[in-house]
Short mmCIF file of C-alpha atoms and ligand atoms in Angstrom, two decimals:
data_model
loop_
_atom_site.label_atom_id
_atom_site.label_comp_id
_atom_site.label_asym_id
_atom_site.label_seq_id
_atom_site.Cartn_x
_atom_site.Cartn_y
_atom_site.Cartn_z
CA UNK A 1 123.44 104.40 119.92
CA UNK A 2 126.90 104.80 118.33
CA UNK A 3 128.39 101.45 116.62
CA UNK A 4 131.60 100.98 115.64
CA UNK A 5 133.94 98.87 113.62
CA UNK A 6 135.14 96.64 116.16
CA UNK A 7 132.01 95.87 117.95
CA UNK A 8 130.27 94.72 114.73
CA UNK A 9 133.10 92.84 113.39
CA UNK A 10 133.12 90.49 116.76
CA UNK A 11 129.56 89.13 114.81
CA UNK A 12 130.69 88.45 111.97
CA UNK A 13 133.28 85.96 111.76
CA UNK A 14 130.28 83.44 112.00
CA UNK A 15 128.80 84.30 109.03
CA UNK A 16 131.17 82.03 107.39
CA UNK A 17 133.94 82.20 104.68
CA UNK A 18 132.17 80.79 101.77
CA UNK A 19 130.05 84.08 101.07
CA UNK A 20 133.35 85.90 100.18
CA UNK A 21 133.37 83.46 96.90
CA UNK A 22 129.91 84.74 95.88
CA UNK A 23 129.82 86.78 92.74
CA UNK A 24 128.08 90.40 93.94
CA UNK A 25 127.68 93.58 92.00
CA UNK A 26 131.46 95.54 92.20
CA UNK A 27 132.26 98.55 93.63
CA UNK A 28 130.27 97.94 96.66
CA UNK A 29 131.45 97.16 100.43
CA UNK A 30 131.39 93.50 100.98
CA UNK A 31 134.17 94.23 104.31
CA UNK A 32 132.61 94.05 107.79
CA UNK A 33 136.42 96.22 108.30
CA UNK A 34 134.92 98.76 105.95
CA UNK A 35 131.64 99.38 107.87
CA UNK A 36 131.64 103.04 108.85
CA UNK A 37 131.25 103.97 112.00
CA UNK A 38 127.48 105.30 112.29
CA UNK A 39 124.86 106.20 114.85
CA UNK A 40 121.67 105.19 114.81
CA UNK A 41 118.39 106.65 115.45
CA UNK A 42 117.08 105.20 119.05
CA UNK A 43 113.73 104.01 118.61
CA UNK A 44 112.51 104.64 122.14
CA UNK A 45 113.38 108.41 121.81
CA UNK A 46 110.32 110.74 120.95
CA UNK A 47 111.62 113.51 118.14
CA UNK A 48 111.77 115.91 121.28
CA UNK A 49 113.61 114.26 123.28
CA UNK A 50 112.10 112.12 125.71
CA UNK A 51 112.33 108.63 126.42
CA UNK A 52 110.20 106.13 125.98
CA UNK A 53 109.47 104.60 129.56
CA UNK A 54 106.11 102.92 129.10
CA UNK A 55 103.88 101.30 126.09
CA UNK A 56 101.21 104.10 126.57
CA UNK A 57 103.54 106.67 125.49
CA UNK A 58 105.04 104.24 122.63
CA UNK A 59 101.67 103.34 121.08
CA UNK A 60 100.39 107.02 121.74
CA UNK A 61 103.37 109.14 120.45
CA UNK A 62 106.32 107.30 119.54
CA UNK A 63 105.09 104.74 116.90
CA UNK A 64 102.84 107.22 114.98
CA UNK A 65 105.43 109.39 115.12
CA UNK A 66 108.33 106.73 113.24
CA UNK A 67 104.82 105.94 111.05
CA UNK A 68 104.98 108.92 109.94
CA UNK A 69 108.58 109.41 109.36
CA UNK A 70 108.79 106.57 107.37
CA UNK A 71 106.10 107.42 105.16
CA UNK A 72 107.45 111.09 104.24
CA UNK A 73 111.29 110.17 103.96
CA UNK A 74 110.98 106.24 102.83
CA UNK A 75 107.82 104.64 101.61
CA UNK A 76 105.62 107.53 101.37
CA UNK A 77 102.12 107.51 102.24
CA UNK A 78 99.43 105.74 100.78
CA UNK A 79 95.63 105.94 100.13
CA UNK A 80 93.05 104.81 102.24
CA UNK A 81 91.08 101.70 100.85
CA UNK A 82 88.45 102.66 98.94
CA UNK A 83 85.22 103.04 100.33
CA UNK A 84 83.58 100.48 98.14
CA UNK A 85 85.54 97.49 97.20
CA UNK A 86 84.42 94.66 94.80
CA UNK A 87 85.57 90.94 94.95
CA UNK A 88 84.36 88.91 92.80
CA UNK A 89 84.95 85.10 92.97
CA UNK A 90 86.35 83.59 89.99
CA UNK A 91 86.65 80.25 91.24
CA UNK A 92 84.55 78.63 94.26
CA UNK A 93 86.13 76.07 96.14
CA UNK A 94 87.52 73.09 94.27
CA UNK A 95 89.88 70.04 95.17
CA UNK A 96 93.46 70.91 94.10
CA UNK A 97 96.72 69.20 94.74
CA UNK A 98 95.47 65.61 94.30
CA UNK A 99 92.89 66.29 97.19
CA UNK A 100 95.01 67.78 99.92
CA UNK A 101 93.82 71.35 99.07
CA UNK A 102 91.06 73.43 98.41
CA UNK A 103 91.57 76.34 95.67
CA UNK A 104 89.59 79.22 95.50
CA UNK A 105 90.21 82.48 92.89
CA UNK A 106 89.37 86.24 93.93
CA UNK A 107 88.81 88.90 91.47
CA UNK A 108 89.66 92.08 93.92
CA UNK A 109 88.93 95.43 91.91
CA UNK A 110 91.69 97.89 93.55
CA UNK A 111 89.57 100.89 93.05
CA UNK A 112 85.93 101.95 93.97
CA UNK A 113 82.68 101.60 91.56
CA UNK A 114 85.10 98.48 89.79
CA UNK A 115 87.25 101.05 88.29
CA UNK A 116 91.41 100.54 88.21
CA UNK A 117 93.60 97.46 87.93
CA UNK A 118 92.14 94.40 89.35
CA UNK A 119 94.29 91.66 91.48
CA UNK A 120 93.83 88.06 91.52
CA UNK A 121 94.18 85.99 94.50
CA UNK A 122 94.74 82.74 94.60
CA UNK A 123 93.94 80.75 97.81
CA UNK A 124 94.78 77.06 98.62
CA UNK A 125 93.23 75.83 102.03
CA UNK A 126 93.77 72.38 103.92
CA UNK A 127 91.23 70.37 102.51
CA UNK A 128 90.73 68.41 106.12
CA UNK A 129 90.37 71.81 107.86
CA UNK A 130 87.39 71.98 110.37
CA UNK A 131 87.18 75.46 110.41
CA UNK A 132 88.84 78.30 109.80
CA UNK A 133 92.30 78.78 108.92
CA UNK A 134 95.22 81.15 109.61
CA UNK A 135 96.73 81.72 106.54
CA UNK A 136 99.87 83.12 104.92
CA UNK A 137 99.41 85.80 102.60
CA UNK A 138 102.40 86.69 99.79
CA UNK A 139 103.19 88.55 96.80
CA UNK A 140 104.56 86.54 93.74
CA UNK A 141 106.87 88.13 91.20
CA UNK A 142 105.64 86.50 87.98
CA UNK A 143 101.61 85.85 88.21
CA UNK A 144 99.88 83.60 89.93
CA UNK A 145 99.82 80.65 87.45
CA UNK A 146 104.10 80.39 88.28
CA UNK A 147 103.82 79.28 91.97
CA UNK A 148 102.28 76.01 90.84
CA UNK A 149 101.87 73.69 88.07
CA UNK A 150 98.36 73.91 88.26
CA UNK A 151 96.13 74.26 84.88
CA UNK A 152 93.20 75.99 86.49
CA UNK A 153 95.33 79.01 87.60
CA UNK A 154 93.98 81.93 85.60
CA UNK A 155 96.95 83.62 83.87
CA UNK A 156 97.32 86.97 84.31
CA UNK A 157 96.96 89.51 81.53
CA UNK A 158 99.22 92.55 83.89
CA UNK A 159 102.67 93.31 82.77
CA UNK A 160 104.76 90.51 83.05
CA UNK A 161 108.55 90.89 84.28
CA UNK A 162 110.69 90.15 82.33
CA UNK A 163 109.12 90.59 79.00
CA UNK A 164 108.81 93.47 77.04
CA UNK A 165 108.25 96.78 78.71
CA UNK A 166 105.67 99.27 77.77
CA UNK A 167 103.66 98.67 74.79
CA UNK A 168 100.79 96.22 75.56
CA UNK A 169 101.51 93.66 73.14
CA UNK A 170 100.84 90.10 73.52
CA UNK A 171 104.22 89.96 74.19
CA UNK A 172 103.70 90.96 77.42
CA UNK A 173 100.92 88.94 78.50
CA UNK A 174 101.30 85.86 81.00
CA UNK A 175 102.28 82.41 78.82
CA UNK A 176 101.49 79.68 79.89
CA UNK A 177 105.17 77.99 79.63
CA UNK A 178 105.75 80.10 82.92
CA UNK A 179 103.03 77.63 84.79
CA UNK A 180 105.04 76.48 88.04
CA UNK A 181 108.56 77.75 87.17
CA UNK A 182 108.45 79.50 90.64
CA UNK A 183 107.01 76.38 92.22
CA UNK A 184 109.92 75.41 94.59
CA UNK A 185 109.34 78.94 96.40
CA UNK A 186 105.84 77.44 97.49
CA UNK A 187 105.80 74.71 98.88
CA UNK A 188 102.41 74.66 99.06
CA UNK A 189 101.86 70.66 100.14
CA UNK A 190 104.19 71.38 103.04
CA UNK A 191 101.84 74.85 103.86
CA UNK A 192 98.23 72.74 103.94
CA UNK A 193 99.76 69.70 105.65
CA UNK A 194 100.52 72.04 108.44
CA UNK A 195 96.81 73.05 108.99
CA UNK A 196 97.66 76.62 107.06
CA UNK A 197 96.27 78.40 103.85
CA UNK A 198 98.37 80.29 101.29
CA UNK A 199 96.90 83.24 99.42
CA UNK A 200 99.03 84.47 96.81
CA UNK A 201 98.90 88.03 94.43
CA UNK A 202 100.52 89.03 91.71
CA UNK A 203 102.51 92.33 92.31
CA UNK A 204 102.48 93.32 88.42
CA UNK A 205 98.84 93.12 89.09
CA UNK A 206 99.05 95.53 91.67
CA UNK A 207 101.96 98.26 89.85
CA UNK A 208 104.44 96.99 86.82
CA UNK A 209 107.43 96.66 88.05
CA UNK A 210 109.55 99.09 86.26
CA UNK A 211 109.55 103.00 85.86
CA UNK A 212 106.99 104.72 83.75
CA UNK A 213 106.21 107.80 85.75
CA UNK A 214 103.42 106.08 87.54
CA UNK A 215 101.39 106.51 84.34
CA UNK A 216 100.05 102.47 84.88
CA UNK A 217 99.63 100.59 87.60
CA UNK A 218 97.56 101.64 90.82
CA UNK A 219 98.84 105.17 91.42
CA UNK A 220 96.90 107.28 88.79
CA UNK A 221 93.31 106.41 90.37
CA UNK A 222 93.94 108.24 93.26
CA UNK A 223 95.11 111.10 91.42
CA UNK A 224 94.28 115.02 92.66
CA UNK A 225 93.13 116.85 90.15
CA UNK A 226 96.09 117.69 87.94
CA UNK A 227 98.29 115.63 89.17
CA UNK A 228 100.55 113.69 87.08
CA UNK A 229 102.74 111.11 89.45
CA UNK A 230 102.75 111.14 93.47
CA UNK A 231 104.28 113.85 95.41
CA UNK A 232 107.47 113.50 96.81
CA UNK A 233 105.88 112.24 99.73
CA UNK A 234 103.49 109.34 98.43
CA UNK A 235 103.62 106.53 97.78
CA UNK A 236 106.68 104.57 95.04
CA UNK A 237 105.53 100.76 93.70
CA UNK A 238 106.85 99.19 97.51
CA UNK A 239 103.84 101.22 98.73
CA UNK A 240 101.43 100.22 96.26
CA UNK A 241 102.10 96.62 96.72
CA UNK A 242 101.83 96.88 100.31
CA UNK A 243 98.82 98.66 99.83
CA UNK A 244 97.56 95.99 97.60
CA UNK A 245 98.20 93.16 100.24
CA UNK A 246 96.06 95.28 102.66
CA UNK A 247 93.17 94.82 100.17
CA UNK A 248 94.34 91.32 99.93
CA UNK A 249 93.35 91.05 103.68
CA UNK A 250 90.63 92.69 103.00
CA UNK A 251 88.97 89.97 100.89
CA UNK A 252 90.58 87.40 103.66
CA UNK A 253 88.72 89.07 106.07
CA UNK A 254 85.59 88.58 104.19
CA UNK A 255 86.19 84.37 103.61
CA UNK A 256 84.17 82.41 106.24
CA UNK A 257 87.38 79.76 105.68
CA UNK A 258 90.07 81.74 106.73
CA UNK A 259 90.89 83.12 110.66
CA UNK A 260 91.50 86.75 109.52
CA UNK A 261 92.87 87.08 112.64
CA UNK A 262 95.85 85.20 112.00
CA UNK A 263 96.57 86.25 108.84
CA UNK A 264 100.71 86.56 107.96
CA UNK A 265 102.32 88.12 105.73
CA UNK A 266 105.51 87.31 104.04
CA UNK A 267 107.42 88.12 101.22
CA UNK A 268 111.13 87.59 99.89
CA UNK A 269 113.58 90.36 98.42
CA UNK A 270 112.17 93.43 96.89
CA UNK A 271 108.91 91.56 98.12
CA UNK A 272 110.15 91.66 101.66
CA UNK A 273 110.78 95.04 101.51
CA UNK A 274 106.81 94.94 100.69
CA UNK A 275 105.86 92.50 103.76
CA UNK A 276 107.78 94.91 106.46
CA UNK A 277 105.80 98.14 104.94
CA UNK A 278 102.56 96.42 105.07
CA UNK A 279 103.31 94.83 108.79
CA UNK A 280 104.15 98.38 109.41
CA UNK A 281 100.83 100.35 108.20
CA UNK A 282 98.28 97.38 108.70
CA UNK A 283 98.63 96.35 112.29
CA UNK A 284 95.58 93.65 111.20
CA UNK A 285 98.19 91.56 110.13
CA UNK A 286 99.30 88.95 112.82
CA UNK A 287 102.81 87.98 112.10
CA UNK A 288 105.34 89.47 109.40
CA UNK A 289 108.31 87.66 107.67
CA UNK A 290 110.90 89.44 105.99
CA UNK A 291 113.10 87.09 103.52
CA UNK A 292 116.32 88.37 102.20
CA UNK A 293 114.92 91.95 102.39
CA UNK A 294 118.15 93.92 102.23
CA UNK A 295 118.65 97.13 101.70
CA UNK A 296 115.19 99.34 102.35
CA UNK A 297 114.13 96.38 104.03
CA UNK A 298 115.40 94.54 107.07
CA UNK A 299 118.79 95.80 106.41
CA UNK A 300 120.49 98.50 108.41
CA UNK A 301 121.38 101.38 105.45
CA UNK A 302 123.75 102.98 107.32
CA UNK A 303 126.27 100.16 107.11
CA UNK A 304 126.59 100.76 103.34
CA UNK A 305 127.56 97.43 103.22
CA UNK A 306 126.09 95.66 99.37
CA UNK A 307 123.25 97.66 98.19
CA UNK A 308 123.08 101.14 99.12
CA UNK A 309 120.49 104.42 99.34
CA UNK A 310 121.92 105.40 95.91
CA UNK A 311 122.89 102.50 94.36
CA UNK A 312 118.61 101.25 94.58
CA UNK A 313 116.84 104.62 94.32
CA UNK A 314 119.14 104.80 91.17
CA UNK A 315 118.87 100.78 89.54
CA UNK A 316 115.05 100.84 91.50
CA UNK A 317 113.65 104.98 91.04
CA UNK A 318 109.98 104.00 91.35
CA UNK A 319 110.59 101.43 94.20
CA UNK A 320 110.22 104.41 97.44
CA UNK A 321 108.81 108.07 97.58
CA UNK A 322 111.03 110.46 95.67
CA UNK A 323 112.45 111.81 99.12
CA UNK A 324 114.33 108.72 99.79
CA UNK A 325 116.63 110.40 97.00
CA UNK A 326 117.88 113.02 99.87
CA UNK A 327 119.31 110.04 101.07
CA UNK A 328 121.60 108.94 98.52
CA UNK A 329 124.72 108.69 100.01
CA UNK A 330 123.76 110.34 103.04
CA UNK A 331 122.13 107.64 104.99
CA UNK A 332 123.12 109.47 108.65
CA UNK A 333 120.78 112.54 107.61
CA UNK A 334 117.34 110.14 107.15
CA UNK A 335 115.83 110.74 110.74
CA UNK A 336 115.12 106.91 110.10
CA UNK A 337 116.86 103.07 109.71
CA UNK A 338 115.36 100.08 109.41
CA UNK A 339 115.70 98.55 112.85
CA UNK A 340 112.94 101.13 113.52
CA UNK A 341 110.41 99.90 110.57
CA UNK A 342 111.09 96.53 112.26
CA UNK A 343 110.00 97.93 115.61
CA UNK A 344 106.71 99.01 113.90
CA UNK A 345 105.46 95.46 113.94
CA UNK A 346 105.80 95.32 118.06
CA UNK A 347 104.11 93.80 119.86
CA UNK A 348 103.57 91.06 116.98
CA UNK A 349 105.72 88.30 115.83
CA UNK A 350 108.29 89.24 113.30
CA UNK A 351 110.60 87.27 111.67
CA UNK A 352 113.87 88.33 109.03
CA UNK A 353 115.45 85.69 107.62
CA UNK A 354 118.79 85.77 105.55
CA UNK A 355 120.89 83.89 103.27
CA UNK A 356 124.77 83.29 104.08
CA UNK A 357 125.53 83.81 100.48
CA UNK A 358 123.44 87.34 99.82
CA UNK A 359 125.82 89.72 100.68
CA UNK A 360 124.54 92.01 98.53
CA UNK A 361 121.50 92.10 101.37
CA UNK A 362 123.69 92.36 104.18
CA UNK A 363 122.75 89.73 105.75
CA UNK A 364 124.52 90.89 108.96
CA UNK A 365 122.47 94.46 108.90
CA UNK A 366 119.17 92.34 108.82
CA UNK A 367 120.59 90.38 111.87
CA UNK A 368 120.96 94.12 113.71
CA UNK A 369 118.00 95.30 113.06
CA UNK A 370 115.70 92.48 114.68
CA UNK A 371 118.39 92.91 117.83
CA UNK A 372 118.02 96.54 117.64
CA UNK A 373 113.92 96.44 117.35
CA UNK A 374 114.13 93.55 120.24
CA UNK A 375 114.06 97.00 123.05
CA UNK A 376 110.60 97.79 121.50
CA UNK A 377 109.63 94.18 122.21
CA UNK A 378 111.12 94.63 125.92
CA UNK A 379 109.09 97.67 126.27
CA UNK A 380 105.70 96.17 125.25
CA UNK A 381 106.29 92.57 127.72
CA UNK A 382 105.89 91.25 124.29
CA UNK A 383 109.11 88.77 124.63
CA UNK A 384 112.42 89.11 122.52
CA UNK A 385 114.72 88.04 120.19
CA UNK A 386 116.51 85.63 122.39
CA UNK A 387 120.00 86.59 121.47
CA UNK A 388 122.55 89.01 121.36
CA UNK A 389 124.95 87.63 118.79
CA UNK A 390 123.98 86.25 115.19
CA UNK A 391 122.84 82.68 115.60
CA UNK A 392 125.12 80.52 113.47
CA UNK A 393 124.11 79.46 109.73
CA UNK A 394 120.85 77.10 109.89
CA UNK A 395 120.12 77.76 113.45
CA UNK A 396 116.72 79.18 113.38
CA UNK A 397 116.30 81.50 116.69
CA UNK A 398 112.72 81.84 117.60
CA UNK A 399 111.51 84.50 120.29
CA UNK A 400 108.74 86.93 119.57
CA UNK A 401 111.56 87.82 117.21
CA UNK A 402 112.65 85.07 114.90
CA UNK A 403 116.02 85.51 113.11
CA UNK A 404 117.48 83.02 110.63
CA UNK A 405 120.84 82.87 108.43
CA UNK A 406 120.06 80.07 105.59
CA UNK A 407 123.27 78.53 104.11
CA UNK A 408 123.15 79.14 100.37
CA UNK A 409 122.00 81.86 97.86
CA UNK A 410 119.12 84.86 97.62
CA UNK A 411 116.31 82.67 97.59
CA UNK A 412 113.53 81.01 99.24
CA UNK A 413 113.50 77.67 100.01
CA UNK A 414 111.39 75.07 102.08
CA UNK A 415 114.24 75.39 105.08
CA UNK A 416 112.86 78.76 105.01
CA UNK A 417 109.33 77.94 104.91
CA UNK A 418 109.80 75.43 108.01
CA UNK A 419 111.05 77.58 109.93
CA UNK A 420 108.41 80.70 109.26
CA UNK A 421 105.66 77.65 109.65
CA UNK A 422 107.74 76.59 113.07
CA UNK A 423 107.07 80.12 114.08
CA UNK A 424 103.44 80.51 113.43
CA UNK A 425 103.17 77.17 115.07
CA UNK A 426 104.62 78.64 118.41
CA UNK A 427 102.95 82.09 118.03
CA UNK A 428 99.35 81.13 116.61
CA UNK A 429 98.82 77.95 118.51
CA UNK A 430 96.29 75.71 116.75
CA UNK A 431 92.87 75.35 119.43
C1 GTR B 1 117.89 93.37 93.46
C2 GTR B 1 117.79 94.56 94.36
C3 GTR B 1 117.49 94.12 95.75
C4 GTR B 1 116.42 93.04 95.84
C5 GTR B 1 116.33 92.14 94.63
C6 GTR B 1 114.99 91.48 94.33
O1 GTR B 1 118.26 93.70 92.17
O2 GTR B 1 119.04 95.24 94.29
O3 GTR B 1 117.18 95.26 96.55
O4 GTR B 1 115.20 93.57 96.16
O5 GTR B 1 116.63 92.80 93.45
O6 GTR B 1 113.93 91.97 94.66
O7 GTR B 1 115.02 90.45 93.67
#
């Protein structure tokens, strides 16, 4: 599949003119001329060759086989869940948000006999639901107790970004001026009133968010003996907090109030990144949203165009496995891109989303990589994304692919939550 210049650029024009104003990190392509030519790896070839004719032969060979690829060159792999896991319930239902919701609090203890970190999550259901729920499951970057202002939200006592690194001071603890600073990225009113749960976790709780040699966080429980930080192959922090939303589930699973089956995950930026990796290793999860991925997410790295292989393995060292390094201005030689991780979640509903003004996420590269995943799709009679050409800015698209381009900035915002909760709607119709 060999792209060049000119086709791409006949896309682009309707991205709009107001992104080139946007202040991005320099000495990075921001050009659609620039784009180098590249070819990328067809996801209906098998690594010896043959093409992929029939879903048998994609679900038998072909998707373990990009599985597996992505794990050793990208994300590395990670450990199976432990074989005893301990959840203990903080919080038993109670009426939050003046009435409309019902809040429960999980104590999950990552590692077996209650040993390792321990992740709280924090679950608002419709209060008028009659029975189960589907529910939307996310990571949140600063602790629970930020996604509302809500007093009974234990804070968290995990690293907390943006304050100091390291030491364990009180310094680093949660404070409680942070309560609801994040809350216009949940809208959680908007999530009940639609019939839908939100479960949130806090990635710090999960792995700090900065590099330490995987010293803290998850990584050092599942150890060999000897070993000091993963192999090259195993699992970076991305991993670990996909990992940690599969235990997430796992609790979710275990909650008489929640439809486990139609459980979604989403999650925005390096977050996103998280939400394709976990769509990709835990097929239990029924729909997965990508927002404003970008690069080592829904974005296509062999455009080079904002973020590159070197620029994050170099700002971001802990974020993938230490092979991803190969990469590093050699994006051609990784035997994978991400249109590929995006066919991982086939046959289920995915949906990337991008913001006009996040060029630094290439918000064009997201685009191709839902159009270049849609074959997989095709393959499986599992629908499509039901274009060829990037929908114009605020035009949600919504086939078994769902593609948005938000005007404005790297964020998340509630025109981005009505359209994911649009998209459930269609693909996890209500009984
Ligand atoms: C940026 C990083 C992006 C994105 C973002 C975020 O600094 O370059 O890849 O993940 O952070 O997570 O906020």
């Amino acid at each position: 599949m060999k792209m060049t210049r000119t086709r791409i650029c006949l896309f682009y024009p309707l991205l709009g003119l107001t992104s080139i104003l946007n202040a991005q990190p320099k000495g990075y392509n921001y050009d659609e001329s620039r784009v180098p030519e590249y070819t990328l790896p067809a996801p209906l070839v098998t690594q010896d060759g043959k093409k992929v004719k029939d879903a048998k032969t994609w679900e038998e060979i072909r998707r373990p086989e990009l599985l597996k690829l992505f794990e050793e060159h990208v994300y590395g792999k990670s450990p199976e869940r432990p074989k005893t896991m301990y959840f203990k319930v903080l919080e038993k239902t109670t009426k939050a948000l003046a009435g409309k919701a019902l809040r429960k609090q999980v104590s999950i203890f990552l590692g077996p006999e209650k040993k390792g970190p321990t992740m709280d999550l924090l679950l608002y259901l419709p209060a008028k639901a009659k029975g189960p729920v589907p529910v939307f499951i996310a990571p949140n970057f600063g602790g629970n107790h930020t996604i509302q202002n809500d007093k009974a939200i234990k804070l968290t006592s995990s690293w907390v970004r943006g304050r100091k690194h390291g030491a364990e001071t009180s310094e680093n603890r949660a404070y409680e001026a942070g309560r609801g600073v994040s809350r216009s990225r949940w809208p959680v009113e908007m999530i009940v009133g639609r019939g839908y749960g939100l479960a949130t976790i806090y990635y710090g709780d999960i792995d700090p968010d900065y590099h330490d040699g995987f010293k803290n966080g998850i990584h050092p429980l599942f150890y060999q003996e000897g070993q000091t930080k993963p192999q090259p192959d195993e699992w970076g922090s991305i991993g670990a907090w996909a990992w940690g939303l599969s235990r997430g589930l796992d609790y979710l699973e275990k909650d008489s109030d929640v439809d486990a089956t139609k459980v979604i995950v989403m999650g925005h930026s390096r977050l996103g990144k998280t939400a394709l990796w976990t769509g990709a290793t835990d097929e239990r999860f029924a729909i997965v949203i990508s927002n404003n991925s970008g690069c080592g997410g829904a974005a296509l790295s062999r455009r080079r165009f904002g973020e590159t292989v070197k620029r994050i393995n170099t700002s971001f060292p802990h974020w993938f496995c230490d092979n991803y390094k190969k990469y590093n201005d050699k994006e051609g030689d990784c035997p994978v891109d991400q249109h590929q991780l995006a066919a991982l979640m086939a046959p289920r509903p995915l949906y990337i989303a991008s913001a006009e003004e996040d060029r630094w996420a290439d918000p064009h590269g997201e685009f191709l990589s839902a159009k270049h995943a849609a074959p997989v799709y095709e393959l499986l009679g599992a629908g499509t994304l039901p274009t060829k050409t990037h929908p114009a800015i605020d035009k949600p698209v919504h086939g078994r692919i769902g593609y948005h381009i938000r005007s404005g900035k790297h964020n998340v915002t509630a025109f981005d939550w009505k359209a994911y909760l649009d998209f459930a709607d269609k693909h996890l119709p209500k009984k």
